Amino acid sequence: MAIDRAPLIPALKNIATRLRIDSARATSEAASGHPTSCFSMAELMAALFFAELRFDPKDPKNPDSDRFVLSKGHAAPILYAAWAEAGAFDRAELMKLRRIDSDLEGHPTPRLPFVDVATGSLGQGICAAIGIALNARRIESDYRTYVLIGDGESAEGSVWEAANDGSLDRLDNLCGITDVNGLGQSRPTMFQHDMDQYARRWRAFGWHPIVIDGHDLSAILDAFDEARSTRGQPTMILARTIKGKGVSFTEGKDGWHGRPFKKGEELDRALAELEKQFVPVPAGGPTTNLSSLIPKPPSKSRPVVTPKPVAPPAYTMGEMVATREAYGTALAKLGDADPRVVALDADVKNSTFSDRFEKAHPERFYENFIAEQVMVGAAMGLAARGAIPFPSTFACFLTRAADFVRMAAISNVGIKLAGSHAGVSIGEDGPSQMALEDLAMYRAEPNYTVLYPCDAVSTERLMALMAYHPGPAYMRTSRPKTPVIYSNEETFTIGGLKVVRESDGDVATVIGAGVTVFEALKAYDQLLAAGTRIRVIDLYSVAPVDRDALVAAGRASRGLLITVEDHYAAGGIGDAVAEAVAGAGLTVRRLAVREIPRSGKPEELLDRFGISAKHIVETVKSLKSKV
Amino acid sequence: MAIDRAPLIPALKNIATRLRIDSARATSEAASGHPTSCFSMAELMAALFFAELRFDPKDPKNPDSDRFVLSKGHAAPILYAAWAEAGAFDRAELMKLRRIDSDLEGHPTPRLPFVDVATGSLGQGICAAIGIALNARRIESDYRTYVLIGDGESAEGSVWEAANDGSLDRLDNLCGITDVNGLGQSRPTMFQHDMDQYARRWRAFGWHPIVIDGHDLSAILDAFDEARSTRGQPTMILARTIKGKGVSFTEGKDGWHGRPFKKGEELDRALAELEKQFVPVPAGGPTTNLSSLIPKPPSKSRPVVTPKPVAPPAYTMGEMVATREAYGTALAKLGDADPRVVALDADVKNSTFSDRFEKAHPERFYENFIAEQVMVGAAMGLAARGAIPFPSTFACFLTRAADFVRMAAISNVGIKLAGSHAGVSIGEDGPSQMALEDLAMYRAEPNYTVLYPCDAVSTERLMALMAYHPGPAYMRTSRPKTPVIYSNEETFTIGGLKVVRESDGDVATVIGAGVTVFEALKAYDQLLAAGTRIRVIDLYSVAPVDRDALVAAGRASRGLLITVEDHYAAGGIGDAVAEAVAGAGLTVRRLAVREIPRSGKPEELLDRFGISAKHIVETVKSLKSKV
């Protein structure tokens, strides 16, 4: 690519100026936003979009397009301006920035076809970019992935998780750009323009750092060339820039973060300064409209993937199998059936049993070591590009990636999370290893599917449903072995439940999930021996729940519902059931963990913390005596 | 300290052997735990506890003691063995490891007096150590802080947030130790024994790295000396070790993580090998009992801090003040009244208004830049050592530290979190900046206090309560300015609420908090104009809630409670109210955000997502018509 790019420079410079003008005008019109954060990166965006990326503005989802992730999502206006400049949509739309009737939101979301993942929570875009770059390998495409982060953003630990992953995976198809504008939101950044601080960190983490003047278009183009020809490691272009560049009264000035120009005199002054920066384009060089020169991605015809049927479960009734183990088996089978299925681990694959997938499909297994944020972030990127990713670790450690779980909801991206070792039933390892707030975390998000199987058959069946259900999902699995209670032919649905015991004389319905289904069944046996019948429900789908079936069960059992869950009281199954049946005139009594637990044997802990068969029996008896 | 330590070495070697034996026996007795993770660090622990730390085993909470944080919490058995060896408790107790009747849990928790913060979620202990080291400065103590992490743990981004903070704060009173044993849980660690990978990362992040053989006691002691004499930066001792060291069939072997020796032949073989490693102690040297030689911390008499009264609020009724701004004012006032109050920021101090505290008390203001995990982790360390820390950022970005929030619950440590910019009422910035699941996150933890004031007076009053209420707490503040509705003399209680409108003819009770109190008040006015009276409650204490007052209000208003919250439907105020009044025969109707929101004007979003006055009015009318 040793073409002479000198004639391009004036045209790119004019694009940079236009991007600044568009960013200023749009944010002033919206009366909010971050124009000065856009100004620092205008040359970077002009060079990237009009002399580097291969893409089709009219077909942004093309699987072989180069990808760009704006990790510093608050610079959204210049992202939108660049896509408009490229011809993706009418430039006039930019003036609707941040309006309720426009998809040009304050921070980018995949409501826009050219945005893969929502950004705006710093340090996440670069994790997604890891997944997007891995995806290129998965689909054997030579598309390249570019991600732009801020210098302030570099303080986020997730950035260094991504840095570590990028070098360990030798992602030379990935190019980072740090816009080192030296100013954070509230003060100068930690290193201001000490470029060596950044260079030595990225170098130490195994990347190829290139320090440049981020307003020098020739230097930017050279850096892109160098990145493209770097093998075996990702590149980080460290661009020294000036926040507010282009307008004299904002250049390098603190106090302008997140502050648009006031319409009228202030904006007019800024625009007048910017307009003066247009330069003549030499005769014979490219015109000021470079969009026609954007190289299109290679047009490969990619066959539509038709997954094979997933092999059915093959368990024996009563066989003792932990749901976490059934998860591993199911995951490997899903991988057999569908090449889009991939798995991600954080060095617990032998506990979550995702190592069964690794053994069957090593090329689609990504080891993130103990770094949950980049594991989930990379899954977001993979999902955005067509993979069906299953990141898994202990359920409690997925809370490490709670902000990624949140942003995945905003992206509505199909990550399939699995958390093992839920609840006090893990036993001796103690509270730090027990997930007791995970259901609350996922249920809070309005678009997550939450599944919680109690046996191996339901785990396998639900895994196959989860893989193909649109949007993000979470499966909770347990550490102890539990008996298989469903036949291999049993069917399940997202939003369903199973009534596992019922009679005409039930005095209450006990609703369990996971390990507590078996406590409920023990309670059933004990109560039956004393002549009392209860209905028992396995609430394997926690979000959504089957309201109608719950109400019907309650009405058939004297209006009494007793929930029992290996989870804290707030936000879990009790709340899910109570909200679902609200207004139906039923009584919901909740058994849940109500204090910080401790180490002990699983059965001791279930009992100590109020969710064992004994507590269910007592609750049924006490409620019965009141009726 | 140029004393000749050579005679110490044999005694320390024997202690290391005894720590291995104790770790093996305790885990075998418990039939679970991580003996081989203890074996790799036995010499490090022997040297640290018996030739470096200044502490009193009988007075572990002494404010001037050197501190040790075991960040790799799964090595708890050797921590317990070291404290027993030092004389803190009877060695026989070690055999109760992981039992429900013992505080020697699977991972360390502050149930033990010598544990500052619970560990076991990797990458957190080192963040707490930052806070503990900062605390030494705060109380002008020369105690030193030591923290031991694992090599696998180094993949966690939070470790690098701590690394960054430690060097920016020039914490030369902090000494890290990485136990580079080369084996993770499920496979070799990412760099195995490539010590340079670790050294260059820590050096790049501004620490003084020292690479040693972690089984060479002289080298360990020299490294501690070097760390103690290093000025202006923290030290990281990178100790090359062998996992399973000391037992031939576990040394450097994969497959032994988290696996104790089976009692009987396997354990006996291991113990026999270890017993043979005792060495003779030279005559005239120290005995094998080194506990008497442990240097005590300086006994300073530290005056009990008696906080001054906090200056009362000084607002005018109806004055427009955002609760986030009142938070900043209150925080600065608390700092005036009590020198233990400190504040931590993640580069949003001008949005959360914590910059008011910085201005008043710059020496107690800690800037963490954009790194929420270390901000909360450092707060945990500060709180464990007697400070009253207020870490604050946008509420949505505290989800980044969700796992720290969880571990702070397990530690039951008094961090006082504050999250601003809650809900869709922030407007144009869009969903990435809106906390809509934060109440669910904190409510799930059984020991968090959750406060959500609606005006400036209640914010100030609740801040003073929150500071002195035991345990962790969270305050949610809002972006928009809201009118002051309480007089400066009004009193509030944790667990209380305010009935702000009531009459004898109320047809329903509307329960709001924060911005929705004002939607409820607007609804009240509109309904009153049409002749319908409602009761309006300000539920400023979300956890705990005032059950009795809610039930009383419901009973006085035709049994109808309508909750309205700028939060997703699951886990928030609706669930809190519903659980509180369960069984009282009341109907709870919930207005909440039920889909992923978008950018727009605050008032547009409140309306679009179903929580504006209009929706309250409609709900009251629809319920009234059904009664």
PDB file of N, CA and C in Angstrom, chain A residues 22 63 300 341 397 431 443 469 477 519 619:
ATOM      1  N   ASP A  22     -19.716  19.729  12.623  1.00  0.00           N
ATOM      2  CA  ASP A  22     -20.935  18.948  12.854  1.00  0.00           C
ATOM      3  C   ASP A  22     -21.101  18.604  14.339  1.00  0.00           C
ATOM      4  N   PRO A  63     -20.441  -8.858   7.053  1.00  0.00           N
ATOM      5  CA  PRO A  63     -19.576  -9.600   7.986  1.00  0.00           C
ATOM      6  C   PRO A  63     -18.087  -9.419   7.728  1.00  0.00           C
ATOM      7  N   LYS A 300     -17.682 -11.537  -0.054  1.00  0.00           N
ATOM      8  CA  LYS A 300     -17.663 -12.992  -0.018  1.00  0.00           C
ATOM      9  C   LYS A 300     -19.087 -13.458   0.141  1.00  0.00           C
ATOM     10  N   VAL A 341     -21.500 -21.515  18.021  1.00  0.00           N
ATOM     11  CA  VAL A 341     -21.405 -21.588  19.479  1.00  0.00           C
ATOM     12  C   VAL A 341     -19.938 -21.543  19.898  1.00  0.00           C
ATOM     13  N   PHE A 397     -18.688 -14.643  40.722  1.00  0.00           N
ATOM     14  CA  PHE A 397     -17.646 -13.840  40.069  1.00  0.00           C
ATOM     15  C   PHE A 397     -18.149 -13.145  38.809  1.00  0.00           C
ATOM     16  N   PRO A 431     -18.814 -17.676  52.106  1.00  0.00           N
ATOM     17  CA  PRO A 431     -19.645 -16.691  51.411  1.00  0.00           C
ATOM     18  C   PRO A 431     -18.988 -16.027  50.205  1.00  0.00           C
ATOM     19  N   ARG A 443     -32.397 -10.349  36.921  1.00  0.00           N
ATOM     20  CA  ARG A 443     -33.829 -10.055  36.850  1.00  0.00           C
ATOM     21  C   ARG A 443     -34.077  -8.557  36.713  1.00  0.00           C
ATOM     22  N   HIS A 469     -32.662 -18.317  21.862  1.00  0.00           N
ATOM     23  CA  HIS A 469     -33.612 -17.294  22.280  1.00  0.00           C
ATOM     24  C   HIS A 469     -32.949 -15.933  22.077  1.00  0.00           C
ATOM     25  N   THR A 477     -26.342 -22.455  37.679  1.00  0.00           N
ATOM     26  CA  THR A 477     -26.170 -23.881  37.964  1.00  0.00           C
ATOM     27  C   THR A 477     -25.629 -24.065  39.383  1.00  0.00           C
ATOM     28  N   GLU A 519     -35.312 -29.915  48.267  1.00  0.00           N
ATOM     29  CA  GLU A 519     -35.778 -29.660  49.636  1.00  0.00           C
ATOM     30  C   GLU A 519     -37.302 -29.694  49.661  1.00  0.00           C
ATOM     31  N   THR A 619     -43.112 -24.125  57.732  1.00  0.00           N
ATOM     32  CA  THR A 619     -43.886 -23.034  57.143  1.00  0.00           C
ATOM     33  C   THR A 619     -45.257 -23.529  56.689  1.00  0.00           C
TER      34      THR A 619
END
